[in-house]
Coordinates of C-alpha atoms and ligand atoms in Angstrom, one line a residue:
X1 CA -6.5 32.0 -0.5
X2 CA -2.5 32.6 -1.4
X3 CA -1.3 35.6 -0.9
X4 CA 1.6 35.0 -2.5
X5 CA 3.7 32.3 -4.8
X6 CA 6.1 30.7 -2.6
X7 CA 9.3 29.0 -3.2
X8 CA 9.8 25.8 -4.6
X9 CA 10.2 23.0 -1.6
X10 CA 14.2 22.9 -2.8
X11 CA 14.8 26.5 -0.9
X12 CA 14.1 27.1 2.7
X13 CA 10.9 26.9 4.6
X14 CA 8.5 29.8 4.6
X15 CA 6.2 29.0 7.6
X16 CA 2.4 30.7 6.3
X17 CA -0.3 30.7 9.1
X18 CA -3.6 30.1 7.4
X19 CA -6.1 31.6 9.9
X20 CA -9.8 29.3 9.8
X21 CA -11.4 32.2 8.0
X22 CA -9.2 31.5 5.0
X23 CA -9.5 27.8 4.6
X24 CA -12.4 25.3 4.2
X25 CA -11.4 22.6 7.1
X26 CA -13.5 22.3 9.4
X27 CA -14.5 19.6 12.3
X28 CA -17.1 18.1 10.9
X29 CA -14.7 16.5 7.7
X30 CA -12.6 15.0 10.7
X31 CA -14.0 11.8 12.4
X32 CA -15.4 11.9 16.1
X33 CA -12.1 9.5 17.6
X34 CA -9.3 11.6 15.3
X35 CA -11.3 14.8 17.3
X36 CA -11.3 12.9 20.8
X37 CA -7.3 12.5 20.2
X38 CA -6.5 16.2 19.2
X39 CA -8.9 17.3 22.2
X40 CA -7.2 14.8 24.0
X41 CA -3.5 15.7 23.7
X42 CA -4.9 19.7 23.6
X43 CA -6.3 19.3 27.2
X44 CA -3.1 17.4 28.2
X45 CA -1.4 20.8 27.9
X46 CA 0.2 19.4 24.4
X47 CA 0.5 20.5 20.8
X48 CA -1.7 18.4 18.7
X49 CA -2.5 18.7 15.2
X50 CA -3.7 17.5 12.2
X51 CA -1.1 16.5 9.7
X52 CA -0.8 14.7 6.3
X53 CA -3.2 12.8 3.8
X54 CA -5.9 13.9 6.2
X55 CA -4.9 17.7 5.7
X56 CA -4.1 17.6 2.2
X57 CA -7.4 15.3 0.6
X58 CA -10.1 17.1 3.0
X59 CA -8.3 20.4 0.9
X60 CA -8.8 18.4 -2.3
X61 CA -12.1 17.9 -1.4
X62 CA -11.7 14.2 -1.0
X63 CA -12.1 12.0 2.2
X64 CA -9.4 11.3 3.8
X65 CA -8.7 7.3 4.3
X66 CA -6.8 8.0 7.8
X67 CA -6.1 10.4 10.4
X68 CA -2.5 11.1 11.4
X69 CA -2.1 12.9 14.3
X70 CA 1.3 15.0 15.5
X71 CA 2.3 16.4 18.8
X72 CA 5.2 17.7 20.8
X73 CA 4.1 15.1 23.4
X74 CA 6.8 12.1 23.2
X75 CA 5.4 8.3 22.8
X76 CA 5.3 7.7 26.5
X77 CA 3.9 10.5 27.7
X78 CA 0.7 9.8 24.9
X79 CA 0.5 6.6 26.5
X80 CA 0.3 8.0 29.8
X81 CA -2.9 10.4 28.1
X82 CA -5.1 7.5 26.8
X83 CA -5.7 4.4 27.9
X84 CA -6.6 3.0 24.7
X85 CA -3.0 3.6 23.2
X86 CA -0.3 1.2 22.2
X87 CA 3.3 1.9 21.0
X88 CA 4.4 0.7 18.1
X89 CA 7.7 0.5 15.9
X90 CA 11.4 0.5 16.5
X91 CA 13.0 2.8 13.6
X92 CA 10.0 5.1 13.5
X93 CA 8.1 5.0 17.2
X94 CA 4.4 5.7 17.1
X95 CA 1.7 5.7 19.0
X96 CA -2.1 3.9 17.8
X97 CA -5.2 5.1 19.6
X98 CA -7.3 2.4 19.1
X99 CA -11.0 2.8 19.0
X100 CA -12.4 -0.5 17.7
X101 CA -11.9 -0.8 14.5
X102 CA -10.2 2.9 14.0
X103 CA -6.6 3.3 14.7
X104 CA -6.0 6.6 15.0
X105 CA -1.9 7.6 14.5
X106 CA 0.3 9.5 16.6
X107 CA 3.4 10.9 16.2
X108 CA 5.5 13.1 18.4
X109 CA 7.5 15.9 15.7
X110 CA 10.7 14.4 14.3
X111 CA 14.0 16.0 14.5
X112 CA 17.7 16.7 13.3
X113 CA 19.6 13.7 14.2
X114 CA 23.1 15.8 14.8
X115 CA 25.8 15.8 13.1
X116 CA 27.8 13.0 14.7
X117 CA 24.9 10.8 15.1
X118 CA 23.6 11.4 11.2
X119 CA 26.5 9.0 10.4
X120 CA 26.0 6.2 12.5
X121 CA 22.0 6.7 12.1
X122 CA 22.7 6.3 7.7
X123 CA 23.4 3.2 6.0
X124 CA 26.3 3.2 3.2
X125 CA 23.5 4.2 0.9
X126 CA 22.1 7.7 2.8
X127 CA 19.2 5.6 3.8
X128 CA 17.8 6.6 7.7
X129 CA 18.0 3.6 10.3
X130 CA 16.2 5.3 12.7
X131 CA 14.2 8.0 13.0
X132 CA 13.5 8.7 16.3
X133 CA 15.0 11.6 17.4
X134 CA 11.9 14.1 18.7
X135 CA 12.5 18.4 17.9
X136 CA 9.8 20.9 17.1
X137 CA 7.0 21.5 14.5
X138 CA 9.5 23.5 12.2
X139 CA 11.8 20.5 12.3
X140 CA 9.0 17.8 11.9
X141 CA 7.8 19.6 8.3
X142 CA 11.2 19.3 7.0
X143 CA 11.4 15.6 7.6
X144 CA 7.7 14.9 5.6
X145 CA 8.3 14.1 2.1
X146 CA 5.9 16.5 -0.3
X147 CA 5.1 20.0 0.4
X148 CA 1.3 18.8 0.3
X149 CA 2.1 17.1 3.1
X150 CA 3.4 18.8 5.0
X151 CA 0.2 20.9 6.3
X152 CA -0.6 20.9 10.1
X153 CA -4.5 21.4 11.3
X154 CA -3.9 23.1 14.9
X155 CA -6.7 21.8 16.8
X156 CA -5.7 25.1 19.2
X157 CA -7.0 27.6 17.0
X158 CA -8.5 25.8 13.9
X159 CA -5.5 27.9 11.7
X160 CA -3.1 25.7 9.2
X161 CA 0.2 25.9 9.1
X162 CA 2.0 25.6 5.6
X163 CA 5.9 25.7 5.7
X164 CA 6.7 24.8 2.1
X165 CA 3.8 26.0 0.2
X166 CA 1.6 22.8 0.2
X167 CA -1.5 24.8 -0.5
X168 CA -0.6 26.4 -3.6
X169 CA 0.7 22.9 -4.6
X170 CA -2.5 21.4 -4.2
X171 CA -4.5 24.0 -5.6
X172 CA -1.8 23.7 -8.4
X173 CA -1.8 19.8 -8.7
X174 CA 1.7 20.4 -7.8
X175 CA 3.7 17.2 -6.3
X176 CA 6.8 18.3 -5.6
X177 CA 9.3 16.6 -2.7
X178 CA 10.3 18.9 0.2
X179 CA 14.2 19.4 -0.3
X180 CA 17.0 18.1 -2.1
X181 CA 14.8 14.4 -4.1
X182 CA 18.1 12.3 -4.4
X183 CA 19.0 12.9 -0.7
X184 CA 15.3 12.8 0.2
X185 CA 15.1 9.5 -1.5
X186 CA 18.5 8.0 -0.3
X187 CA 17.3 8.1 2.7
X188 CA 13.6 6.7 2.3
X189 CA 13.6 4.9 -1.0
X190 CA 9.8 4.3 -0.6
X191 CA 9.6 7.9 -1.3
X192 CA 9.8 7.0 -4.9
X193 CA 6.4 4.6 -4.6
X194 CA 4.6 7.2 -2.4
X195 CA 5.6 9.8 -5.5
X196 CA 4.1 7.2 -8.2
X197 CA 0.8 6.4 -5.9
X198 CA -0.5 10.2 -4.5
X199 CA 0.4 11.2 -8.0
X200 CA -2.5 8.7 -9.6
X201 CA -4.9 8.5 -6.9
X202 CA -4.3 12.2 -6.7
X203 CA -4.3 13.3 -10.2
X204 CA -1.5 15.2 -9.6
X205 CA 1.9 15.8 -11.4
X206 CA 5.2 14.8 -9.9
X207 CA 7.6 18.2 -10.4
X208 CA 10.1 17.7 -13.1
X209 CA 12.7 17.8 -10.0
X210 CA 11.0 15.6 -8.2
X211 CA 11.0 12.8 -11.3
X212 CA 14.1 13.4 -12.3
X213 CA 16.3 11.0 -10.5
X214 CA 13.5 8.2 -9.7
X215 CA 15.2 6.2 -12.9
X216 CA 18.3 5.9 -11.1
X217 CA 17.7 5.6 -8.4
X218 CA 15.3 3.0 -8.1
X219 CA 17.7 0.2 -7.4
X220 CA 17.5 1.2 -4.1
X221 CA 14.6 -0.3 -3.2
X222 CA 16.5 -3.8 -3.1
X223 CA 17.7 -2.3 0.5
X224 CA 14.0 -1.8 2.1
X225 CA 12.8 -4.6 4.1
X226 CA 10.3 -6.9 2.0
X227 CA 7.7 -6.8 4.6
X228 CA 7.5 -3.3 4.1
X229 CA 7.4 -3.7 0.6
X230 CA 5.1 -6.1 0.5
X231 CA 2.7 -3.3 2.6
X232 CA 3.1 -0.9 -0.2
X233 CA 2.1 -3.3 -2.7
X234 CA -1.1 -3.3 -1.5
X235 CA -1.0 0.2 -1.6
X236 CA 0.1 0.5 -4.7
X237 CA -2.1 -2.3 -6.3
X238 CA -5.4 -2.7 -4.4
X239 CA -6.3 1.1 -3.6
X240 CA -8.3 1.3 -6.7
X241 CA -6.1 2.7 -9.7
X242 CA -4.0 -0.3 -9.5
X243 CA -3.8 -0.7 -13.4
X244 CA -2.9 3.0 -13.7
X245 CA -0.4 2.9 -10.9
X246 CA 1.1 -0.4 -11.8
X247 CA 2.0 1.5 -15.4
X248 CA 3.5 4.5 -14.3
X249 CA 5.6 2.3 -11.6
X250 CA 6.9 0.5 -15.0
X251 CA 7.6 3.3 -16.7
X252 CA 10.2 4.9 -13.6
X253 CA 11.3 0.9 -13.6
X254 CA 10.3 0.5 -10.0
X255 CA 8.0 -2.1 -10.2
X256 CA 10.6 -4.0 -11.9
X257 CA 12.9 -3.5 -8.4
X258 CA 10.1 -5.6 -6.7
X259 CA 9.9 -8.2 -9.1
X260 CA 13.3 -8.9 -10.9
X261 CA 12.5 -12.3 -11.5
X262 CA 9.9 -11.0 -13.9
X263 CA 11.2 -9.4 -16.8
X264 CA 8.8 -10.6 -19.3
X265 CA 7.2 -7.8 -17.5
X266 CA 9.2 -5.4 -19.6
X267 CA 7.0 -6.5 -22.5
X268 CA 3.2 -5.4 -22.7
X269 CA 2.2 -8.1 -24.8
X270 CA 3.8 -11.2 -22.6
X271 CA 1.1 -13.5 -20.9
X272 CA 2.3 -12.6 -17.6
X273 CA 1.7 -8.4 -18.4
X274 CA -1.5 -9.6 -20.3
X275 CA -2.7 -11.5 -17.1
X276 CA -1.9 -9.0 -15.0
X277 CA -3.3 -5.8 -16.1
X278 CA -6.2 -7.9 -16.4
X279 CA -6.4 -8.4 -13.1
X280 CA -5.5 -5.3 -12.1
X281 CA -8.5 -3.5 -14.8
X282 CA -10.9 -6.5 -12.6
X283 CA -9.7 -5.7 -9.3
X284 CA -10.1 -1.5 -9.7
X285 CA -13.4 -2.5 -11.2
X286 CA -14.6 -4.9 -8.5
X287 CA -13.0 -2.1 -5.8
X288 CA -15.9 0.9 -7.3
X289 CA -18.1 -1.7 -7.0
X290 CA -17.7 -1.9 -3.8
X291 CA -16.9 -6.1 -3.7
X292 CA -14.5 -7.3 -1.6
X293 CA -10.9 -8.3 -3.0
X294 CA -8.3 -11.0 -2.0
X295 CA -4.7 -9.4 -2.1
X296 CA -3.3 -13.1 -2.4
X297 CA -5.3 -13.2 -5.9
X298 CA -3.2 -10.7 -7.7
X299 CA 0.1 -12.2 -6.2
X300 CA -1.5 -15.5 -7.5
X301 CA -2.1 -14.2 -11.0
X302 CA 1.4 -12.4 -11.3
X303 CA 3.7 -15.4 -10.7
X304 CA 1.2 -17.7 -12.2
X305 CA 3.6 -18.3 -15.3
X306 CA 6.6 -19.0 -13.3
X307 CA 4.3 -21.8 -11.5
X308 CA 3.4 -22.7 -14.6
X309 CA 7.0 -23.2 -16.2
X310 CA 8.1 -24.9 -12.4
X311 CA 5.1 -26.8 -12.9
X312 CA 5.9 -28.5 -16.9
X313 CA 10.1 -28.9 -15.4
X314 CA 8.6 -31.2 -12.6
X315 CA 6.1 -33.1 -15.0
X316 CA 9.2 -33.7 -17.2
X317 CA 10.4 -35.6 -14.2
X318 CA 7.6 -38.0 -14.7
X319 CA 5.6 -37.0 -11.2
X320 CA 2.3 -37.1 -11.2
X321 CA 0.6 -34.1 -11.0
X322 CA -0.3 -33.2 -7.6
X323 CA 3.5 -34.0 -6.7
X324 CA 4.3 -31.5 -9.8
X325 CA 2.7 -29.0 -8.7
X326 CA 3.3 -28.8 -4.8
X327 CA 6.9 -29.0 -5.5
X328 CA 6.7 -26.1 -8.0
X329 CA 4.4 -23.9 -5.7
X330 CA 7.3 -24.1 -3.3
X331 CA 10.1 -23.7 -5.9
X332 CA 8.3 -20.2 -6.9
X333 CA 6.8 -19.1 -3.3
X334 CA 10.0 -20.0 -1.3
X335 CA 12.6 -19.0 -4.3
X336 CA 13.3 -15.3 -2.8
X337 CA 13.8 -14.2 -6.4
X338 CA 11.0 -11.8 -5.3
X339 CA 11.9 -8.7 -3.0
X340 CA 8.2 -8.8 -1.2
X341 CA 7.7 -11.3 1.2
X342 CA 4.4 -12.7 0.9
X343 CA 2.5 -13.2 4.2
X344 CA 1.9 -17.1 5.0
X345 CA -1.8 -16.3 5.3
X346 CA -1.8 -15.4 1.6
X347 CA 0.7 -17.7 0.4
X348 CA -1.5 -20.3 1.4
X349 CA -4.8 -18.8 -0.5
X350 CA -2.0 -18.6 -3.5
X351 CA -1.3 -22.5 -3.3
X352 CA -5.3 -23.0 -2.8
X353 CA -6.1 -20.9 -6.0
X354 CA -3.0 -23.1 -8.4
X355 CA -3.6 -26.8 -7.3
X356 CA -7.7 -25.9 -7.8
X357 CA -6.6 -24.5 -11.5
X358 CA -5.7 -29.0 -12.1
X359 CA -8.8 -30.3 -10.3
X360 CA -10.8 -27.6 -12.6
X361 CA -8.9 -29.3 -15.4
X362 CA -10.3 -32.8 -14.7
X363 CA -12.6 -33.1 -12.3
X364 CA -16.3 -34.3 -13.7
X365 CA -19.5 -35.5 -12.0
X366 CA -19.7 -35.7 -8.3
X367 CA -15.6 -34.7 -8.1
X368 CA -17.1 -31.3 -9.6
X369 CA -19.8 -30.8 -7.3
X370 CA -17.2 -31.9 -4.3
X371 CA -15.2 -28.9 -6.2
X372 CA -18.0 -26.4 -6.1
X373 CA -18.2 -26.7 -2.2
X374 CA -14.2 -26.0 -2.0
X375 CA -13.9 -23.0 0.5
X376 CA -11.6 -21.5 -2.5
X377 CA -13.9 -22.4 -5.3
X378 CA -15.0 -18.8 -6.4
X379 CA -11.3 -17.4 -6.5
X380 CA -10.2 -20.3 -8.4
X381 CA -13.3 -20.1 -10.5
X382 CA -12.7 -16.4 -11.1
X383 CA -8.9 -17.1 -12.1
X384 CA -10.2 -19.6 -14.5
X385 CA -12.3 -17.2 -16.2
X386 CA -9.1 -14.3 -15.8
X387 CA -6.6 -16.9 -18.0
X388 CA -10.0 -17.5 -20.6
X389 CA -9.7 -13.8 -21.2
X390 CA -5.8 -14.3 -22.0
X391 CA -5.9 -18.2 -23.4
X392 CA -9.1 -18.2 -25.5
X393 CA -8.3 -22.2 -25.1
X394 CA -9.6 -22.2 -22.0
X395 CA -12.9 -20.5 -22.8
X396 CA -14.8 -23.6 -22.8
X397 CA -13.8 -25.0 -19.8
X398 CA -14.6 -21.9 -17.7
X399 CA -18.0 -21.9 -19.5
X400 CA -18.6 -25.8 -18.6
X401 CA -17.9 -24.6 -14.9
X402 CA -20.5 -21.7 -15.1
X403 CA -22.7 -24.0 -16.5
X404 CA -22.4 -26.7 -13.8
X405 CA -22.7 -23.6 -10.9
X406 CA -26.0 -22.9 -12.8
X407 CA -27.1 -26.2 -12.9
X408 CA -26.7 -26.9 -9.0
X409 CA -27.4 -23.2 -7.5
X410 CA -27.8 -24.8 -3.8
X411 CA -24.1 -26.3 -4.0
X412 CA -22.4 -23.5 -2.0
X413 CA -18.4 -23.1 -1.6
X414 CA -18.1 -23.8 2.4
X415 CA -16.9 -21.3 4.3
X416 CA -13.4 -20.6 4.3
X417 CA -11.4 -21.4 8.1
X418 CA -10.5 -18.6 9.4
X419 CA -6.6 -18.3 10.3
X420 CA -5.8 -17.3 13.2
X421 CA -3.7 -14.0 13.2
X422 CA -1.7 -12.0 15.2
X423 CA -3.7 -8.4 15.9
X424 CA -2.5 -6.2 13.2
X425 CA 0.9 -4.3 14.2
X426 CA 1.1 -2.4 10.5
X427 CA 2.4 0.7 10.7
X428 CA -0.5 2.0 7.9
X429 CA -3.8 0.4 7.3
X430 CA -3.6 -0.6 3.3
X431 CA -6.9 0.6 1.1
X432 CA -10.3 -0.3 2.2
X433 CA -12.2 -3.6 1.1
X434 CA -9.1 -5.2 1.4
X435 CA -9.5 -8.9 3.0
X436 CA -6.7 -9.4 4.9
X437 CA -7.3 -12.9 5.4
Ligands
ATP501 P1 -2.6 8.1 2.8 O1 -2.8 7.8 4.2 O2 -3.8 8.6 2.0 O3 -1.9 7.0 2.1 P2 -0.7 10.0 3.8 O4 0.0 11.2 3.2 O5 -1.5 10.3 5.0 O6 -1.5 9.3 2.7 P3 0.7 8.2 5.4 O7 1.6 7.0 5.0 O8 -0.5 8.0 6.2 O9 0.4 8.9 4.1 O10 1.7 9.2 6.2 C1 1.2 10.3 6.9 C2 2.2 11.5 6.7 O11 3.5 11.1 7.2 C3 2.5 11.8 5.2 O12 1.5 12.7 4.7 C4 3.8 12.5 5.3 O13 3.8 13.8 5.8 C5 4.5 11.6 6.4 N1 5.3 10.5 5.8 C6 4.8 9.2 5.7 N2 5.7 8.4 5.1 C7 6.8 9.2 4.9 C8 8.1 9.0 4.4 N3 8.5 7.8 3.9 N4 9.0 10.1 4.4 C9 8.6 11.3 4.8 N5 7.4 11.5 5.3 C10 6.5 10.5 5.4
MG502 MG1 -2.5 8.8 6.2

């Protein structure tokens, strides 16, 4: 399918038309609404194509989890072309097509900010503040971060177009960042995270360039905004190679930007790293399996020790234990030591799964049974059995409490009250199977 090597993504773009006949894309790897949106924008006298992890995994042979779109038509004027569209985002503006439960994403090509706005547009650190300057198709695939994506599906003419020799990257495993990295990741330091996650989910090597300054410059990620962070967590964690991912984010010390306040992280054998790749090997498992996950439970299970040493300070201070431990849940949950901020919806499951951990502890006889129909009883049941696997001590307690859920198989866990939320502005949906309540 190459005709030729091309350059490495450091020199200059080399825009390669790949005509249908030469590539495997076709319509029917696409979903029906991403197709109503290209056709959409297409007979709205617009560019529209196909761009990104859609491109690049239906070319690994892989289905794609979401659709991005791109067009030379600006936000407004896609609003104007579907009625089912909302704007969303300030430093990068985007438009969602929303059919039901699909959002389908698009973005109008990004631009060169110019020269005397590049300034005012960077922070003291290179990093963008906006992004929201509009320009061409050439322009837009120097802005994307890897060569692989980088690859545009033109819905005109079914042809890709491949300015930095994305294919040959994939076909080559090849993940390599378009341009200069340090510059590239000055400016988006989340570029390092996207480089750690398509690498594992995509079995494919990050270019010795492109690893090369991750190490230093992972400090960086102290400037992103923890929300955001918090979003790529999930990524990161609950997209099925968590326990894979999480290593190799250790290994180019990013994780540790997240979490500073956990440096017993640094040591494979402490409780905390013990408890966590457990969870992590659990939650990839229970993710093939197709069972639904909790992001709050592996947020619960990686401060758990911190709780746990809030928890003992407070009991030194002669409180009972209820007070103990609702003073420490806020200590560790509201201390900001942490650069993701942890939606209330989750910090709340968090605070459910720690005080059940005490009345697992001690309750007995009806108090157990009053336990079992606790909305939160399985999560904090399955935490229970998680710190066995790490604290033998606790083996027999987890076994008394699948004993007692055998012995009364009609005492159900009621259902859990459903928050009410906000409709979901994210910018990108995390993994599938993830329960965002
Ligand atoms: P997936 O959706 O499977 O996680 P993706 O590559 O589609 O992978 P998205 O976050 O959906 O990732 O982004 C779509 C595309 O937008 C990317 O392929 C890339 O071209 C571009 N992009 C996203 N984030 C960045 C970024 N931080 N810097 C540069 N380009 C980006
Ligand atoms: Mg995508």
């Amino acid at each position: 399918m190459c005709k030729k090597a091309l350059g490495k993504s450091s020199e200059r773009p080399q825009l390669r038309i790949i005509p249908r006949s030469e590539h495997n894309i076709s319509r029917k790897n696409l979903s029906k609404n991403a197709l109503r949106v290209l056709y959409g924008l297409k007979d709205a006298g617009y560019e529209a194509y196909l761009v990104g992890g859609g491109v690049r995994d239906i070319l690994l042979g892989l289905a794609p989890k979401d659709f991005d779109i791109v067009t030379n038509a600006t936000p407004e004027e896609i609003k104007k072309t579907f009625r089912n569209c909302r704007l969303i985002g300030r430093r990068f503006r985007l438009a969602h097509i929303v059919f039901g439960p699909e959002i389908i994403e698009v973005a109008t090509f990004r631009g060169h900010h110019s020269e005397d706005s590049a300034g005012k547009n960077q922070s003291d650190h290179g990093q963008l503040l906006s992004d929201n300057v509009y320009g061409s198709i050439d322009e837009d695939a120097e802005r994307r971060d890897f060569s692989a994506n980088a690859l545009y599906y033109n819905i005109a003419d079914f042809s890709i177009y491949d300015y930095w020799g994305g294919v040959e990257a994939i076909e080559q495993r090849n993940l390599d960042l378009i341009g200069d990295p340090e510059t590239r990741y000055r400016e988006d330091p989340v570029r390092m995270l996207r480089a750690v996650r398509f690498a594992v989910k995509l079995e494919m090597q990050i270019s010795e360039r492109t690893a090369k300054p991750i190490k230093s410059l992972a400090p960086l990620l102290q400037n992103i905004p923890k929300a955001r962070l918090f979003e790529e967590c999930l990524k990161l964690l609950l997209s099925g190679q968590g326990l894979e991912t999480y290593k190799m984010l250790m290994f180019y010390q990013l994780f540790q930007q997240i979490f500073p306040n956990l440096p017993e992280l640094d040591n494979d054998k402490s409780a905390t790293s013990r408890l966590f790749e457990q969870a992590l090997k659990n939650t990839d498992l229970r993710l093939k399996q197709g069972l639904r996950i909790t992001p709050a439970f592996i947020f619960a299970v990686l401060l758990w020790y911190q709780y746990q040493e809030a928890f003992a300070h407070y009991q030194q201070q002669a409180l009972p234990d209820q007070d103990a431990a609702h003073l420490a849940i806020s200590a560790v949950l509201d201390s900001g030591a942490y650069n993701v901020v942890i939606p209330k919806r989750f910090a709340t499951t968090i605070r459910e799964i720690w005080i059940l951990q005490l009345r697992l502890q001690f309750s007995r006889g009806n108090k157990a049974l009053k336990t079992l129909e606790h909305p939160r009883f399985r999560a904090a049941y399955d935490f229970l059995l998680l710190r066995a696997e790490v604290e033998p001590d606790l083996t027999e307690l987890a076994n008394w409490w699948t004993q007692v859920q055998k012995d009364n198989p009609t005492v159900k866990p009621a259902q859990a009250e459903q928050p009410k939320r906000r409709p979901r502005r994210r910018r990108r949906p995390a993994g599938k199977n993830v329960k965002t309540e």
